[in-house]
XYZ file of C-alpha atoms in Angstrom:
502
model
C 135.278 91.721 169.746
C 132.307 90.422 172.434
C 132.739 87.265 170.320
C 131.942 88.557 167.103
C 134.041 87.884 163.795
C 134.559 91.032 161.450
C 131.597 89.491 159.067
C 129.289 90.154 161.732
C 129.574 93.822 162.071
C 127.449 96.148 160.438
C 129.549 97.026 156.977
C 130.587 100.694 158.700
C 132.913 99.178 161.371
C 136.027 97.179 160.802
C 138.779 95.983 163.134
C 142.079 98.387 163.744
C 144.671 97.617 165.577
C 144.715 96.693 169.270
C 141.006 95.568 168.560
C 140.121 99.297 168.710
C 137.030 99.925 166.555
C 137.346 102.349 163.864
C 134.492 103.976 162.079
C 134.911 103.890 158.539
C 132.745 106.279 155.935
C 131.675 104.375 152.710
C 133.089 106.238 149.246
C 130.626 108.856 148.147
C 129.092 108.089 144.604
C 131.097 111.073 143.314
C 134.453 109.295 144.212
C 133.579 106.257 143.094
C 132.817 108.037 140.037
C 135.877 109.618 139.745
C 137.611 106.306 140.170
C 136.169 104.849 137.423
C 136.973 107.419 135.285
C 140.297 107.275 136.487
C 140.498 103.807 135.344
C 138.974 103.678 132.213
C 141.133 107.040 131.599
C 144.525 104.277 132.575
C 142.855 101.739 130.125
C 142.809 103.872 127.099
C 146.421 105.344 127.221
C 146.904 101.313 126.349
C 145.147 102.454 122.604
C 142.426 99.536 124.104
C 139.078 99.936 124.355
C 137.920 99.430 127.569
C 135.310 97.187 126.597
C 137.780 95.160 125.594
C 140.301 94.984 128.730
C 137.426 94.947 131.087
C 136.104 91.413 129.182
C 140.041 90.431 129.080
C 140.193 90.796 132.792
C 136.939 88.833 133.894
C 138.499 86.525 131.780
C 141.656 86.034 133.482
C 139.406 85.972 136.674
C 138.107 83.172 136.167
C 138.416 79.913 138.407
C 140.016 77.162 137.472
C 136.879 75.367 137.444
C 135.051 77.813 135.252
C 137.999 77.278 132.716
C 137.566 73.973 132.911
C 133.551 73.958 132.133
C 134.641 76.303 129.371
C 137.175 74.158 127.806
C 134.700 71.128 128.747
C 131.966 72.677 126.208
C 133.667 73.892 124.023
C 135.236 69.818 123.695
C 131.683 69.124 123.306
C 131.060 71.305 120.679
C 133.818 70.248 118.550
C 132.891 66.514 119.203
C 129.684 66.802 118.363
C 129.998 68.722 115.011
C 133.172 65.844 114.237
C 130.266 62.981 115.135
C 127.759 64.557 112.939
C 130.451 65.159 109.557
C 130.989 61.589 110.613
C 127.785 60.522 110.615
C 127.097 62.299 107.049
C 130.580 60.421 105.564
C 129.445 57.390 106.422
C 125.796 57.766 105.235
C 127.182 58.558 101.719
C 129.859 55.741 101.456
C 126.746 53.220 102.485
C 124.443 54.293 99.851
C 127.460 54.920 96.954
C 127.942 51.320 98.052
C 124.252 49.772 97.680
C 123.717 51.913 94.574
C 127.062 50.586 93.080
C 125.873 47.146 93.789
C 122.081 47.296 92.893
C 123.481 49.071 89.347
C 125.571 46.234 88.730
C 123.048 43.622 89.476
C 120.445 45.205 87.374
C 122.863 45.930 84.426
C 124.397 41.716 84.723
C 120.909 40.658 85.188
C 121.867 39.136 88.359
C 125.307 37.771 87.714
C 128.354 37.611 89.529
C 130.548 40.699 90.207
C 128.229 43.318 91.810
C 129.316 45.981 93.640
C 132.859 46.718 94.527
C 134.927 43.751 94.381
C 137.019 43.152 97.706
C 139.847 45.230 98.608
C 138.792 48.309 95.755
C 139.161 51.384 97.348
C 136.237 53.562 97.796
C 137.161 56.452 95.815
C 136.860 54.415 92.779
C 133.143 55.247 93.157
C 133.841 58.507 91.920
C 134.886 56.674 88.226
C 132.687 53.756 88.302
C 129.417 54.739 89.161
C 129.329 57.615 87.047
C 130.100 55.298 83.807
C 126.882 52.675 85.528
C 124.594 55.559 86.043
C 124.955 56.762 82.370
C 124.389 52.936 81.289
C 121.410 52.376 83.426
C 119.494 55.752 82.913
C 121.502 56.776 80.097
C 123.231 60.058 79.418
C 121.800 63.230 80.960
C 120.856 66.497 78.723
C 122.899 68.678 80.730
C 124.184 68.650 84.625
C 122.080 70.631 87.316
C 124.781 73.644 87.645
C 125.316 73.662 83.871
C 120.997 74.108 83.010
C 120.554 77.385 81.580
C 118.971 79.971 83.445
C 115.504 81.429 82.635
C 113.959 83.309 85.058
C 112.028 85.494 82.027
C 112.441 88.866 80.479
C 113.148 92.382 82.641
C 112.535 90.628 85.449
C 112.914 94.131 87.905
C 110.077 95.692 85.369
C 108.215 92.783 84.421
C 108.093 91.931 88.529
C 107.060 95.708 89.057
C 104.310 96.166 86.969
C 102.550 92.015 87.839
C 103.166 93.192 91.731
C 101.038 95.798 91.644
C 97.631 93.362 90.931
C 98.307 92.017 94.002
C 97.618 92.103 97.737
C 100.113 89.713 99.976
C 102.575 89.913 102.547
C 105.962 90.632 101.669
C 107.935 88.097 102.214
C 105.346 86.129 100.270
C 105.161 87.427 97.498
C 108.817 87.676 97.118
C 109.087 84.165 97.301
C 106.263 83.742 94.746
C 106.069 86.476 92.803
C 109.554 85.732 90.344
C 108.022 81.821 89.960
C 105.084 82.943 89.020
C 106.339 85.907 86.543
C 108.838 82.959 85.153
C 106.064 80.304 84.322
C 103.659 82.735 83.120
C 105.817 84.177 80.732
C 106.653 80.129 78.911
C 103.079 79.723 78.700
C 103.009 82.936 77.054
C 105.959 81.759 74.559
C 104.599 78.388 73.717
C 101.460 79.838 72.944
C 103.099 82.408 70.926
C 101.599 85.898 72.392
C 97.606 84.648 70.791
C 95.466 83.639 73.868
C 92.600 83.341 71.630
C 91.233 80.049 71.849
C 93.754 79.047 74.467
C 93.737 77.571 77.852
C 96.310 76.894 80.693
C 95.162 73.321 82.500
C 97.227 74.042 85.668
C 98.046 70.700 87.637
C 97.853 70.775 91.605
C 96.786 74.635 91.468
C 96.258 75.282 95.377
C 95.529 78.521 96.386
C 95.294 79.479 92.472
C 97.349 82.277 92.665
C 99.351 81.950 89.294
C 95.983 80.653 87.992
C 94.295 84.122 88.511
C 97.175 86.036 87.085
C 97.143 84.007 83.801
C 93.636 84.102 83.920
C 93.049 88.240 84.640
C 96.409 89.552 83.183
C 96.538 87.660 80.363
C 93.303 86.945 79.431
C 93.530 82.997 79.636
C 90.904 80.213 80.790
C 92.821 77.596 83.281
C 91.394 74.834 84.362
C 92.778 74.208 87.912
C 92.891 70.103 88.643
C 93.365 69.193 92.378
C 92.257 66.507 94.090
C 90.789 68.348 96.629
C 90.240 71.960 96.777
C 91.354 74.821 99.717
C 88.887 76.662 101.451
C 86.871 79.072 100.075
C 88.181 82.058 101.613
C 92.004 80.368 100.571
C 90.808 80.578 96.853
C 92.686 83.346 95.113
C 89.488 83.263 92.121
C 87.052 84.280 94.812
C 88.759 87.863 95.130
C 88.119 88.299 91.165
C 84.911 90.196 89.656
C 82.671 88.339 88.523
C 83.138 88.771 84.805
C 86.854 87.470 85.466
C 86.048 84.792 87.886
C 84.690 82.758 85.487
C 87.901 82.194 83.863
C 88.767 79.840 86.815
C 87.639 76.386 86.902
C 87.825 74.444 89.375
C 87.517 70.447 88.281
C 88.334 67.909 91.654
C 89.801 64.967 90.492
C 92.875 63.010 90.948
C 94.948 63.253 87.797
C 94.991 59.732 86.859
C 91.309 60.427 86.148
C 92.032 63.190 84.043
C 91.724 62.108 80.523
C 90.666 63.098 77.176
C 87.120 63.072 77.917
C 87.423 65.638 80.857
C 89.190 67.744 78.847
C 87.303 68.202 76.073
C 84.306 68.961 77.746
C 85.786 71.471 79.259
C 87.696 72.718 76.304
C 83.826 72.494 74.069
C 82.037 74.628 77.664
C 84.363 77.239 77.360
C 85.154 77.281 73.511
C 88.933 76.047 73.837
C 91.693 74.596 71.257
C 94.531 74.793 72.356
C 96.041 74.745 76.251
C 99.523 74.576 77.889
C 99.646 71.888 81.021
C 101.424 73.861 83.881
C 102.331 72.030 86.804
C 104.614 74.062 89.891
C 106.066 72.098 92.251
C 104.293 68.666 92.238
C 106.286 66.282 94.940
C 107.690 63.469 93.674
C 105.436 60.858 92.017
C 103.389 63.641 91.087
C 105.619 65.011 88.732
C 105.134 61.872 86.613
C 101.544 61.124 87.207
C 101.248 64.915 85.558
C 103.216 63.997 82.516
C 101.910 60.622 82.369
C 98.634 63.196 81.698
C 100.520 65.263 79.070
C 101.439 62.272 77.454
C 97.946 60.756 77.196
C 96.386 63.874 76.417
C 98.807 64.596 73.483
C 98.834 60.691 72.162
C 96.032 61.616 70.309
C 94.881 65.345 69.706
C 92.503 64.691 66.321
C 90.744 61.916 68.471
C 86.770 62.300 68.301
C 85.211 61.932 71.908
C 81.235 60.641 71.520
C 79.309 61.669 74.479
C 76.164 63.626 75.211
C 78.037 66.591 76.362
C 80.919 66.837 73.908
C 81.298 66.221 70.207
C 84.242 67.417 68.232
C 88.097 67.117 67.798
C 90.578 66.951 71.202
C 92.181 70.317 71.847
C 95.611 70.493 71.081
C 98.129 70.651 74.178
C 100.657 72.462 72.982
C 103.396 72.362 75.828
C 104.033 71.574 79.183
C 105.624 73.899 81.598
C 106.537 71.947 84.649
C 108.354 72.807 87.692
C 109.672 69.489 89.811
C 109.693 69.234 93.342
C 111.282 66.789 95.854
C 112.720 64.160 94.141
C 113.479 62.130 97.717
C 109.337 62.376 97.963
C 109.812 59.315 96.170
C 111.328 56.456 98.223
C 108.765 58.182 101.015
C 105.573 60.524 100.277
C 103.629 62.137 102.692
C 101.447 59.013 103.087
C 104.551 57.340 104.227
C 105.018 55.184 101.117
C 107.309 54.307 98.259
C 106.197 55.481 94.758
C 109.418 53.638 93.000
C 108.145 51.183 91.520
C 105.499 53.315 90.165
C 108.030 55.596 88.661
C 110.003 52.617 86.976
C 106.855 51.611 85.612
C 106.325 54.829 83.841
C 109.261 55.615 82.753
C 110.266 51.881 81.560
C 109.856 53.093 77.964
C 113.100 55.408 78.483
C 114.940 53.286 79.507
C 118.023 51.890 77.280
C 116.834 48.755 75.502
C 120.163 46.728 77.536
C 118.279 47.574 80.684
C 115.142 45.521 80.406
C 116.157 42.453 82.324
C 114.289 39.589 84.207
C 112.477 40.015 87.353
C 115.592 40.221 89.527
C 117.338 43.012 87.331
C 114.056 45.306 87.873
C 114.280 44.308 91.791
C 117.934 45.887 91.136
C 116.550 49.133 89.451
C 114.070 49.543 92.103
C 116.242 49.576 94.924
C 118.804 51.748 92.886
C 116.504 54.463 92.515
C 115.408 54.267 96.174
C 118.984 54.786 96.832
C 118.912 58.019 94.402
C 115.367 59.493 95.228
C 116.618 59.122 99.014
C 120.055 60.946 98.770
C 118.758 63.822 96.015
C 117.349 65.683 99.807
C 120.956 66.183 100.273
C 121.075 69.332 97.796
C 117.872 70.395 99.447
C 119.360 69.663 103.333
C 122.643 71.699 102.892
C 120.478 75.143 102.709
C 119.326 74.093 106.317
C 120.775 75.671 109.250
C 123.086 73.592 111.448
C 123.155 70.838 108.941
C 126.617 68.689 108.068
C 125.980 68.265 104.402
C 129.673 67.761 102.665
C 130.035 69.589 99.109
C 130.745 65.678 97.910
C 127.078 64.939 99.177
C 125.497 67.485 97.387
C 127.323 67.195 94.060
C 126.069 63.428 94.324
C 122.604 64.430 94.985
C 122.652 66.888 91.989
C 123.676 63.828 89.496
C 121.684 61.441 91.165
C 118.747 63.708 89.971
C 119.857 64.759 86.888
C 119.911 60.866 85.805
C 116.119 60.534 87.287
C 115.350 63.853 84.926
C 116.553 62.682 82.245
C 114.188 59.624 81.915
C 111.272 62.562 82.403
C 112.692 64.685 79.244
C 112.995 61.333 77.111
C 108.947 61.012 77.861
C 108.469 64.105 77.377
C 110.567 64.334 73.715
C 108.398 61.095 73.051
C 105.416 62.775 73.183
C 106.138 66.320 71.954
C 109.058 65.883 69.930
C 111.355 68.297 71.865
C 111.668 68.771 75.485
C 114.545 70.563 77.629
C 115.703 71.522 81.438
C 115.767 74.687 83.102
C 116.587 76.335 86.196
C 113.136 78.716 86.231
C 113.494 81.142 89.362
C 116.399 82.694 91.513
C 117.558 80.408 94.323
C 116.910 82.259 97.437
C 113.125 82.102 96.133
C 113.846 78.446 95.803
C 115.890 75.615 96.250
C 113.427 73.399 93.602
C 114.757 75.741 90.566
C 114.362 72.862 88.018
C 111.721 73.234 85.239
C 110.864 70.937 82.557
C 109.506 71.823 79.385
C 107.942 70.240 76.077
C 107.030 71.563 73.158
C 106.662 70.714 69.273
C 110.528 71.182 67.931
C 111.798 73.471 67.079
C 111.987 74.659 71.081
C 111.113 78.366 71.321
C 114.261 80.287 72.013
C 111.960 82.732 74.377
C 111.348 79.559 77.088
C 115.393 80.291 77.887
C 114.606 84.623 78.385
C 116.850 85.486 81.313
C 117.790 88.885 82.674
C 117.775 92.370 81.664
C 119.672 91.632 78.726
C 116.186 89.714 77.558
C 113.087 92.055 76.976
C 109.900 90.709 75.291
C 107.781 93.884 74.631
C 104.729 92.031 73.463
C 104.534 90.006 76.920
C 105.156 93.588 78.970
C 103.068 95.422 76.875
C 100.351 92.231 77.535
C 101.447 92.897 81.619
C 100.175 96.643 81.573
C 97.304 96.135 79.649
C 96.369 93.104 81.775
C 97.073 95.073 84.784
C 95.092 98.620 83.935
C 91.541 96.504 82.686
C 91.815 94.541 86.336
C 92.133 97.610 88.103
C 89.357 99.054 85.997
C 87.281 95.958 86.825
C 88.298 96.044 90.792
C 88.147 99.667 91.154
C 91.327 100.927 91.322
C 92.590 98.043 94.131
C 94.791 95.188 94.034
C 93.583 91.792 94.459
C 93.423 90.678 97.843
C 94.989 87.405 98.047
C 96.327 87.407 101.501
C 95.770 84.026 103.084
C 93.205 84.287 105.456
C 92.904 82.577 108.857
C 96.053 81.650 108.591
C 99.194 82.978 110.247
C 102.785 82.364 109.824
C 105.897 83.749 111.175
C 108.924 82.418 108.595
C 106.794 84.835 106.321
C 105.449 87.601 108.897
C 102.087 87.583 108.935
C 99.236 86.699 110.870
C 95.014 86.885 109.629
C 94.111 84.388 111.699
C 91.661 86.870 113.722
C 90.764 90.464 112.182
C 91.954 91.344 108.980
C 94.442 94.550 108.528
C 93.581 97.519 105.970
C 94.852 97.667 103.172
């Protein structure tokens, strides 16, 4: 072999025997082709696809090594998704725990026999808490999966006819579009179909988009309060003619600072009497702060404010149509602070009279409803992917909320006389689906108008008419409220450079 292995040689020439070389010809791609027919031809008498064998036989090919980094992986996989269940099960026996404990303490003013007493077992949480949660916060209206649905009248030709006044992405305005159609139709309700006279003061309005569609559809003023205002090119009013731009106003100002006197000289400016406070998605303590508002601005409609500007009786507000947003937002806001406290203060007045304790019982309700605003992101977590959220976790989160909801109706009943709950807009628009509404009793039976089955031909009618004079006034075009200079991929679109055509 002149000292040369076989892996030496050029592939052509392999040892025979006697250490005679023999020239060997390499398979022509036609036989090799042939083979492989032949094969798969072998595999498929089996009734197997040969996909299928083919994967079944690398398979089996496999070291022992690569079997073992299989099986090792896979071990990891299943140990991780055991730590993280684990992790969740422990996280809600700790805080059934504290809450069990702070409820007692607050409800014995401080007395002996808090919490669980030694040796209970923890499934007694499931009985005991309950009965201390209804105590403490009293009885809910109604549990979150038992709130009537009311996500408005027609909703496929009602959504139809309000898509076509306006210009967004897709996916955008099929998250929007059915919230928007669902509050504007209650503010049509509680005003009862007469937008004469009658305003929509729309809390935290943003972009303004459901302002400009209750302002050029159907023919309302709103008064859009936010403490600071988007760009200009982000402001849906900006797209309007002019003759229906002026139905938008915008008024900075933290809500607090929104009282009787701003309204009304607004309300005498723009010849108002009546409005509707509206108020979609507000996070956490600013779902209170915005009926603290209502409740203020209805304490005393005849009231006469003297100023300069403004002489004459407070409008009227009629209703509130409020749509609440992350609860957990308040143990921790996006300024990194608690607001419980602050909601205990406002809502001390709902309380049951056996609740208002000495300072330590309070220290108890705070740190109850830390517990509850904390664990109500549960509900909101278990639509995430890869989460571990346990069915028990969520149902725990939905009462927890419904307890904290129920001292916002109470308020709300205070002030208005009737108030109720509502899931407002389909669930894969959004996971927030709770509404709260207010109005003078007895409730309108149109806030609950749900489905197909539900058609209110005075509000469609309103819809076409609304959406034929804005054409007439744009010239034949849709508003363009695409969000410009922005870009965004979870909703597929991106104007952050030149703007597409229509």
């Amino acid at each position: 072999m002149g000292g040369h292995c076989s892996a030496c040689l050029p592939w052509p020439w392999l040892p025979s025997k006697g250490f005679e070389l023999l020239r060997v010809s390499p398979p022509s791609a036609q036989a090799q082709a042939q083979s492989q027919a032949s094969g798969d031809a072998k595999l498929r008498e089996h009734d197997m696809p040969v996909e299928v064998v083919k994967s079944q036989i690398n398979s089996e090919q496999l070291s022992k090594k690569q079997l073992k980094k299989q099986a090792h992986r896979e071990g990891r996989g299943e140990r991780k998704e055991q730590k993280k269940h684990q992790k969740q099960a422990t996280a809600l026996e700790s805080a059934l725990t504290t809450l069990s404990s702070a409820l007692a303490e607050h409800l014995l003013q401080g007395s002996s026999g808090a919490g669980l007493p030694p040796g209970d077992s923890p499934s007694s949480h499931s009985e005991a808490l309950p009965r201390r949660l209804c105590e403490t916060f009293g009885t809910p209206a109604g549990r979150y999966r038992e709130l009537p649905l009311a996500h408005g009248p027609s909703p496929a030709e009602g959504l139809a006819i309000l898509g076509s006044s306006l210009l967004r992405p897709e996916k955008y305005g099929a998250k929007f579009l059915p919230q928007e159609y669902s509050l504007l139709h209650k503010i049509w309700v509680l005003l009862k179909g007469d937008v004469t006279g009658a305003g929509v003061l729309d809390i935290g309005a943003g972009n303004a988009n459901c302002a400009v569609l209750a302002a050029s559809i159907l023919g309302l003023t709103v008064v859009c309060v936010e403490r600071e205002s988007p760009r200009v090119e982000l402001r849906a009013e900006e797209q309007l003619p002019p003759g229906l731009r002026r139905r938008v106003i915008r008024v900075e100002s933290d809500i607090e600072d929104f009282d009787t006197r701003a309204l009304a000289e607004v309300a005498a400016a723009h010849g108002l009497s009546r409005f509707v406070l509206v108020a979609k998605h507000p996070c956490g303590i600013g779902v209170d702060r915005s009926i603290d508002c209502a409740v203020l601005l209805r304490s005393s409609p005849l009231a006469k404010v003297s100023s300069e500007t403004c002489r004459g009786a407070m409008p009227v507000l009629v209703g509130v149509v409020m749509a609440t947003c992350c609860t957990n937002k308040l143990s921790l806001d996006d300024f990194r602070e608690t607001r419980v406290p602050e909601f205990c203060k406002l809502n001390s007045s709902t309380l049951p009279s056996s609740c208002h304790g000495d300072a330590t019982g309070q220290e108890a309700l705070v740190r109850a409803v830390e517990v509850m605003s904390r664990c109500s992101a549960w509900r909101s977590a278990s639509g995430s992917d890869g989460n571990a959220i346990c069915p028990e976790q969520v149902r725990w989160a939905e009462l927890f909320e419904d307890h904290l909801q129920a001292l916002r109706l109470r308020r709300l009943a205070e002030a208005f006389g009737d108030s109720a709950e509502v899931r407002f807009a389909p669930r894969e628009c959004t996971l927030q689906d709770r509404c709260l509404l207010a109005a003078e009793p007895p409730m309108p039976g149109g806030l609950l108008a749900h489905s197909e089955r539900f058609r209110d031909e005075e509000f469609l009618a309103c819809l076409r008419n609304g959406v034929l004079a804005l054409l007439a006034e744009t010239g034949g075009g849709p508003i363009d409220c695409r969000p410009k200079g922005l870009k965004s991929s979870k909703y597929g679109f991106d104007y952050t450079e030149e703007m597409p055509p229509d």
